[in-house]
PDB file of C-alpha atoms in Angstrom:
ATOM      1  CA  UNK A 102    -149.822-114.321 -49.638  1.00 57.00           C
ATOM      2  CA  UNK A 103    -150.651-118.387 -48.943  1.00 66.00           C
ATOM      3  CA  UNK A 104    -151.481-120.006 -45.823  1.00 64.00           C
ATOM      4  CA  UNK A 105    -148.015-121.743 -45.767  1.00 69.00           C
ATOM      5  CA  UNK A 106    -146.230-118.808 -46.921  1.00 72.00           C
ATOM      6  CA  UNK A 107    -148.049-117.604 -43.921  1.00 78.00           C
ATOM      7  CA  UNK A 108    -147.041-120.230 -41.375  1.00 78.00           C
ATOM      8  CA  UNK A 109    -143.221-119.850 -42.270  1.00 79.00           C
ATOM      9  CA  UNK A 110    -143.443-116.083 -41.919  1.00 82.00           C
ATOM     10  CA  UNK A 111    -144.896-116.383 -38.257  1.00 80.00           C
ATOM     11  CA  UNK A 112    -142.318-119.916 -37.399  1.00 82.00           C
ATOM     12  CA  UNK A 113    -139.608-117.105 -38.789  1.00 81.00           C
ATOM     13  CA  UNK A 114    -140.586-114.771 -36.698  1.00 81.00           C
ATOM     14  CA  UNK A 115    -140.934-116.454 -33.183  1.00 81.00           C
ATOM     15  CA  UNK A 116    -137.053-118.281 -34.022  1.00 80.00           C
ATOM     16  CA  UNK A 117    -135.909-114.507 -34.583  1.00 81.00           C
ATOM     17  CA  UNK A 118    -137.604-113.562 -31.752  1.00 83.00           C
ATOM     18  CA  UNK A 119    -136.357-116.313 -29.410  1.00 81.00           C
ATOM     19  CA  UNK A 120    -133.083-115.371 -30.716  1.00 79.00           C
ATOM     20  CA  UNK A 121    -132.764-111.845 -29.550  1.00 82.00           C
ATOM     21  CA  UNK A 122    -134.099-112.421 -26.430  1.00 81.00           C
ATOM     22  CA  UNK A 123    -132.093-114.801 -25.881  1.00 79.00           C
ATOM     23  CA  UNK A 124    -128.785-112.807 -27.095  1.00 79.00           C
ATOM     24  CA  UNK A 125    -129.975-110.121 -24.841  1.00 77.00           C
ATOM     25  CA  UNK A 126    -129.848-112.782 -21.503  1.00 77.00           C
ATOM     26  CA  UNK A 127    -126.513-113.450 -22.387  1.00 79.00           C
ATOM     27  CA  UNK A 128    -125.550-110.401 -23.120  1.00 76.00           C
ATOM     28  CA  UNK A 129    -127.013-109.031 -20.093  1.00 74.00           C
ATOM     29  CA  UNK A 130    -125.364-111.719 -17.528  1.00 75.00           C
ATOM     30  CA  UNK A 131    -121.877-111.158 -19.345  1.00 69.00           C
ATOM     31  CA  UNK A 132    -121.890-107.384 -18.734  1.00 70.00           C
ATOM     32  CA  UNK A 133    -123.376-108.006 -15.079  1.00 70.00           C
ATOM     33  CA  UNK A 134    -120.354-110.769 -15.074  1.00 72.00           C
ATOM     34  CA  UNK A 135    -118.067-107.510 -15.983  1.00 73.00           C
ATOM     35  CA  UNK A 136    -118.917-105.402 -14.160  1.00 74.00           C
ATOM     36  CA  UNK A 137    -119.016-107.448 -10.850  1.00 77.00           C
ATOM     37  CA  UNK A 138    -115.509-108.170 -11.850  1.00 80.00           C
ATOM     38  CA  UNK A 139    -114.642-104.648 -12.293  1.00 78.00           C
ATOM     39  CA  UNK A 140    -115.601-104.317  -9.286  1.00 79.00           C
ATOM     40  CA  UNK A 141    -114.272-106.664  -7.522  1.00 84.00           C
ATOM     41  CA  UNK A 142    -110.788-105.398  -8.569  1.00 86.00           C
ATOM     42  CA  UNK A 143    -111.234-102.189  -7.873  1.00 83.00           C
ATOM     43  CA  UNK A 144    -112.175-103.099  -4.426  1.00 84.00           C
ATOM     44  CA  UNK A 145    -109.230-105.359  -4.191  1.00 87.00           C
ATOM     45  CA  UNK A 146    -107.194-102.204  -5.512  1.00 87.00           C
ATOM     46  CA  UNK A 147    -108.255 -99.854  -2.646  1.00 84.00           C
ATOM     47  CA  UNK A 148    -108.145-102.449   0.232  1.00 85.00           C
ATOM     48  CA  UNK A 149    -104.241-103.722  -0.690  1.00 88.00           C
ATOM     49  CA  UNK A 150    -103.099 -99.821  -1.238  1.00 86.00           C
ATOM     50  CA  UNK A 151    -105.060 -98.233   1.783  1.00 84.00           C
ATOM     51  CA  UNK A 152    -102.431 -95.395   1.910  1.00 84.00           C
ATOM     52  CA  UNK A 153    -103.137 -93.678  -1.006  1.00 82.00           C
ATOM     53  CA  UNK A 154    -106.629 -94.424  -1.023  1.00 85.00           C
ATOM     54  CA  UNK A 155    -109.871 -93.339   0.536  1.00 85.00           C
ATOM     55  CA  UNK A 156    -113.756 -93.584  -0.676  1.00 86.00           C
ATOM     56  CA  UNK A 157    -116.766 -91.263   0.634  1.00 85.00           C
ATOM     57  CA  UNK A 158    -119.996 -92.129  -1.304  1.00 87.00           C
ATOM     58  CA  UNK A 159    -123.248 -90.209  -0.653  1.00 87.00           C
ATOM     59  CA  UNK A 160    -126.726 -90.672  -2.362  1.00 89.00           C
ATOM     60  CA  UNK A 161    -128.019 -87.874  -3.686  1.00 89.00           C
ATOM     61  CA  UNK A 162    -131.999 -87.259  -4.871  1.00 89.00           C
ATOM     62  CA  UNK A 163    -132.918 -85.849  -8.106  1.00 90.00           C
ATOM     63  CA  UNK A 164    -132.732 -81.811  -6.827  1.00 89.00           C
ATOM     64  CA  UNK A 165    -129.001 -83.001  -5.364  1.00 87.00           C
ATOM     65  CA  UNK A 166    -130.210 -83.123  -1.550  1.00 89.00           C
ATOM     66  CA  UNK A 167    -128.441 -86.099   0.228  1.00 87.00           C
ATOM     67  CA  UNK A 168    -130.523 -89.318   1.267  1.00 89.00           C
ATOM     68  CA  UNK A 169    -130.315 -91.050   4.360  1.00 85.00           C
ATOM     69  CA  UNK A 170    -130.242 -94.429   2.861  1.00 86.00           C
ATOM     70  CA  UNK A 171    -127.833 -96.308   4.663  1.00 81.00           C
ATOM     71  CA  UNK A 172    -126.010 -96.358   1.453  1.00 82.00           C
ATOM     72  CA  UNK A 173    -123.080 -93.864   2.213  1.00 85.00           C
ATOM     73  CA  UNK A 174    -119.882 -95.348   2.631  1.00 86.00           C
ATOM     74  CA  UNK A 175    -116.597 -93.883   4.486  1.00 85.00           C
ATOM     75  CA  UNK A 176    -113.515 -95.886   3.912  1.00 87.00           C
ATOM     76  CA  UNK A 177    -110.112 -93.767   5.318  1.00 87.00           C
ATOM     77  CA  UNK A 178    -112.249 -90.677   5.126  1.00 85.00           C
ATOM     78  CA  UNK A 179    -110.782 -88.828   8.327  1.00 87.00           C
ATOM     79  CA  UNK A 180    -106.759 -89.737   5.970  1.00 84.00           C
ATOM     80  CA  UNK A 181    -105.364 -86.668   4.796  1.00 83.00           C
ATOM     81  CA  UNK A 182    -104.273 -87.229   1.071  1.00 80.00           C
ATOM     82  CA  UNK A 183    -102.725 -85.539  -1.473  1.00 74.00           C
ATOM     83  CA  UNK A 184    -105.576 -85.011  -4.501  1.00 71.00           C
ATOM     84  CA  UNK A 185    -102.773 -84.068  -7.431  1.00 69.00           C
ATOM     85  CA  UNK A 186    -105.644 -83.303  -9.835  1.00 76.00           C
ATOM     86  CA  UNK A 187    -107.906 -81.203  -7.593  1.00 77.00           C
ATOM     87  CA  UNK A 188    -104.611 -79.365  -6.852  1.00 76.00           C
ATOM     88  CA  UNK A 189    -104.353 -78.426 -10.589  1.00 82.00           C
ATOM     89  CA  UNK A 190    -107.849 -76.557 -10.285  1.00 83.00           C
ATOM     90  CA  UNK A 191    -106.012 -74.410  -7.131  1.00 84.00           C
ATOM     91  CA  UNK A 192    -103.355 -73.506  -9.220  1.00 84.00           C
ATOM     92  CA  UNK A 193    -106.121 -72.524 -12.192  1.00 88.00           C
ATOM     93  CA  UNK A 194    -107.661 -70.169 -10.177  1.00 90.00           C
ATOM     94  CA  UNK A 195    -104.885 -68.673  -9.014  1.00 91.00           C
ATOM     95  CA  UNK A 196    -103.336 -68.399 -12.477  1.00 89.00           C
ATOM     96  CA  UNK A 197    -107.064 -66.876 -13.547  1.00 91.00           C
ATOM     97  CA  UNK A 198    -106.714 -64.607 -10.706  1.00 92.00           C
ATOM     98  CA  UNK A 199    -103.430 -63.011 -11.303  1.00 92.00           C
ATOM     99  CA  UNK A 200    -104.400 -62.890 -14.837  1.00 92.00           C
ATOM    100  CA  UNK A 201    -106.942 -61.092 -14.785  1.00 93.00           C
ATOM    101  CA  UNK A 202    -105.789 -58.559 -11.940  1.00 93.00           C
ATOM    102  CA  UNK A 203    -102.764 -57.786 -14.565  1.00 93.00           C
ATOM    103  CA  UNK A 204    -100.286 -59.426 -12.679  1.00 92.00           C
ATOM    104  CA  UNK A 205     -99.041 -61.671 -15.085  1.00 90.00           C
ATOM    105  CA  UNK A 206     -99.100 -61.760 -18.851  1.00 92.00           C
ATOM    106  CA  UNK A 207    -101.027 -64.872 -19.969  1.00 91.00           C
ATOM    107  CA  UNK A 208     -98.735 -64.759 -23.135  1.00 92.00           C
ATOM    108  CA  UNK A 209     -95.587 -65.142 -21.068  1.00 88.00           C
ATOM    109  CA  UNK A 210     -93.245 -68.376 -21.574  1.00 89.00           C
ATOM    110  CA  UNK A 211     -92.217 -69.651 -18.388  1.00 83.00           C
ATOM    111  CA  UNK A 212     -88.988 -71.618 -18.161  1.00 87.00           C
ATOM    112  CA  UNK A 213     -89.971 -75.066 -16.659  1.00 85.00           C
ATOM    113  CA  UNK A 214     -86.742 -74.794 -14.217  1.00 86.00           C
ATOM    114  CA  UNK A 215     -89.205 -71.696 -12.231  1.00 83.00           C
ATOM    115  CA  UNK A 216     -91.902 -74.315 -12.490  1.00 77.00           C
ATOM    116  CA  UNK A 217     -89.945 -76.813 -10.858  1.00 81.00           C
ATOM    117  CA  UNK A 218     -88.844 -74.305  -7.872  1.00 79.00           C
ATOM    118  CA  UNK A 219     -91.995 -75.498  -6.196  1.00 69.00           C
TER     119      UNK A 219
END
């Protein structure tokens, strides 16, 4: 390999390195800006709809122990709210209980009208 070819290769590697690093920096800035936008939209939604939102957040360490780090968040923490998805878990647990006790056949078809009574 000639000296000239070696210099071209080194220059090419330097240019490519600069382009890659620049791309990573620009991409990182874009992603960070996008995350800030999502955080802002989420907080705006929560604050605009206090009757249907509550937030409680704690920091836990890798062992699952609570960390007292002054980062705890409580927003509407004492407001009772209907949490539909959690209710589905309770219904599923009750269903599993009656099926395992033999009180209900898991292959039985239940008419939607029977469900809508509740």
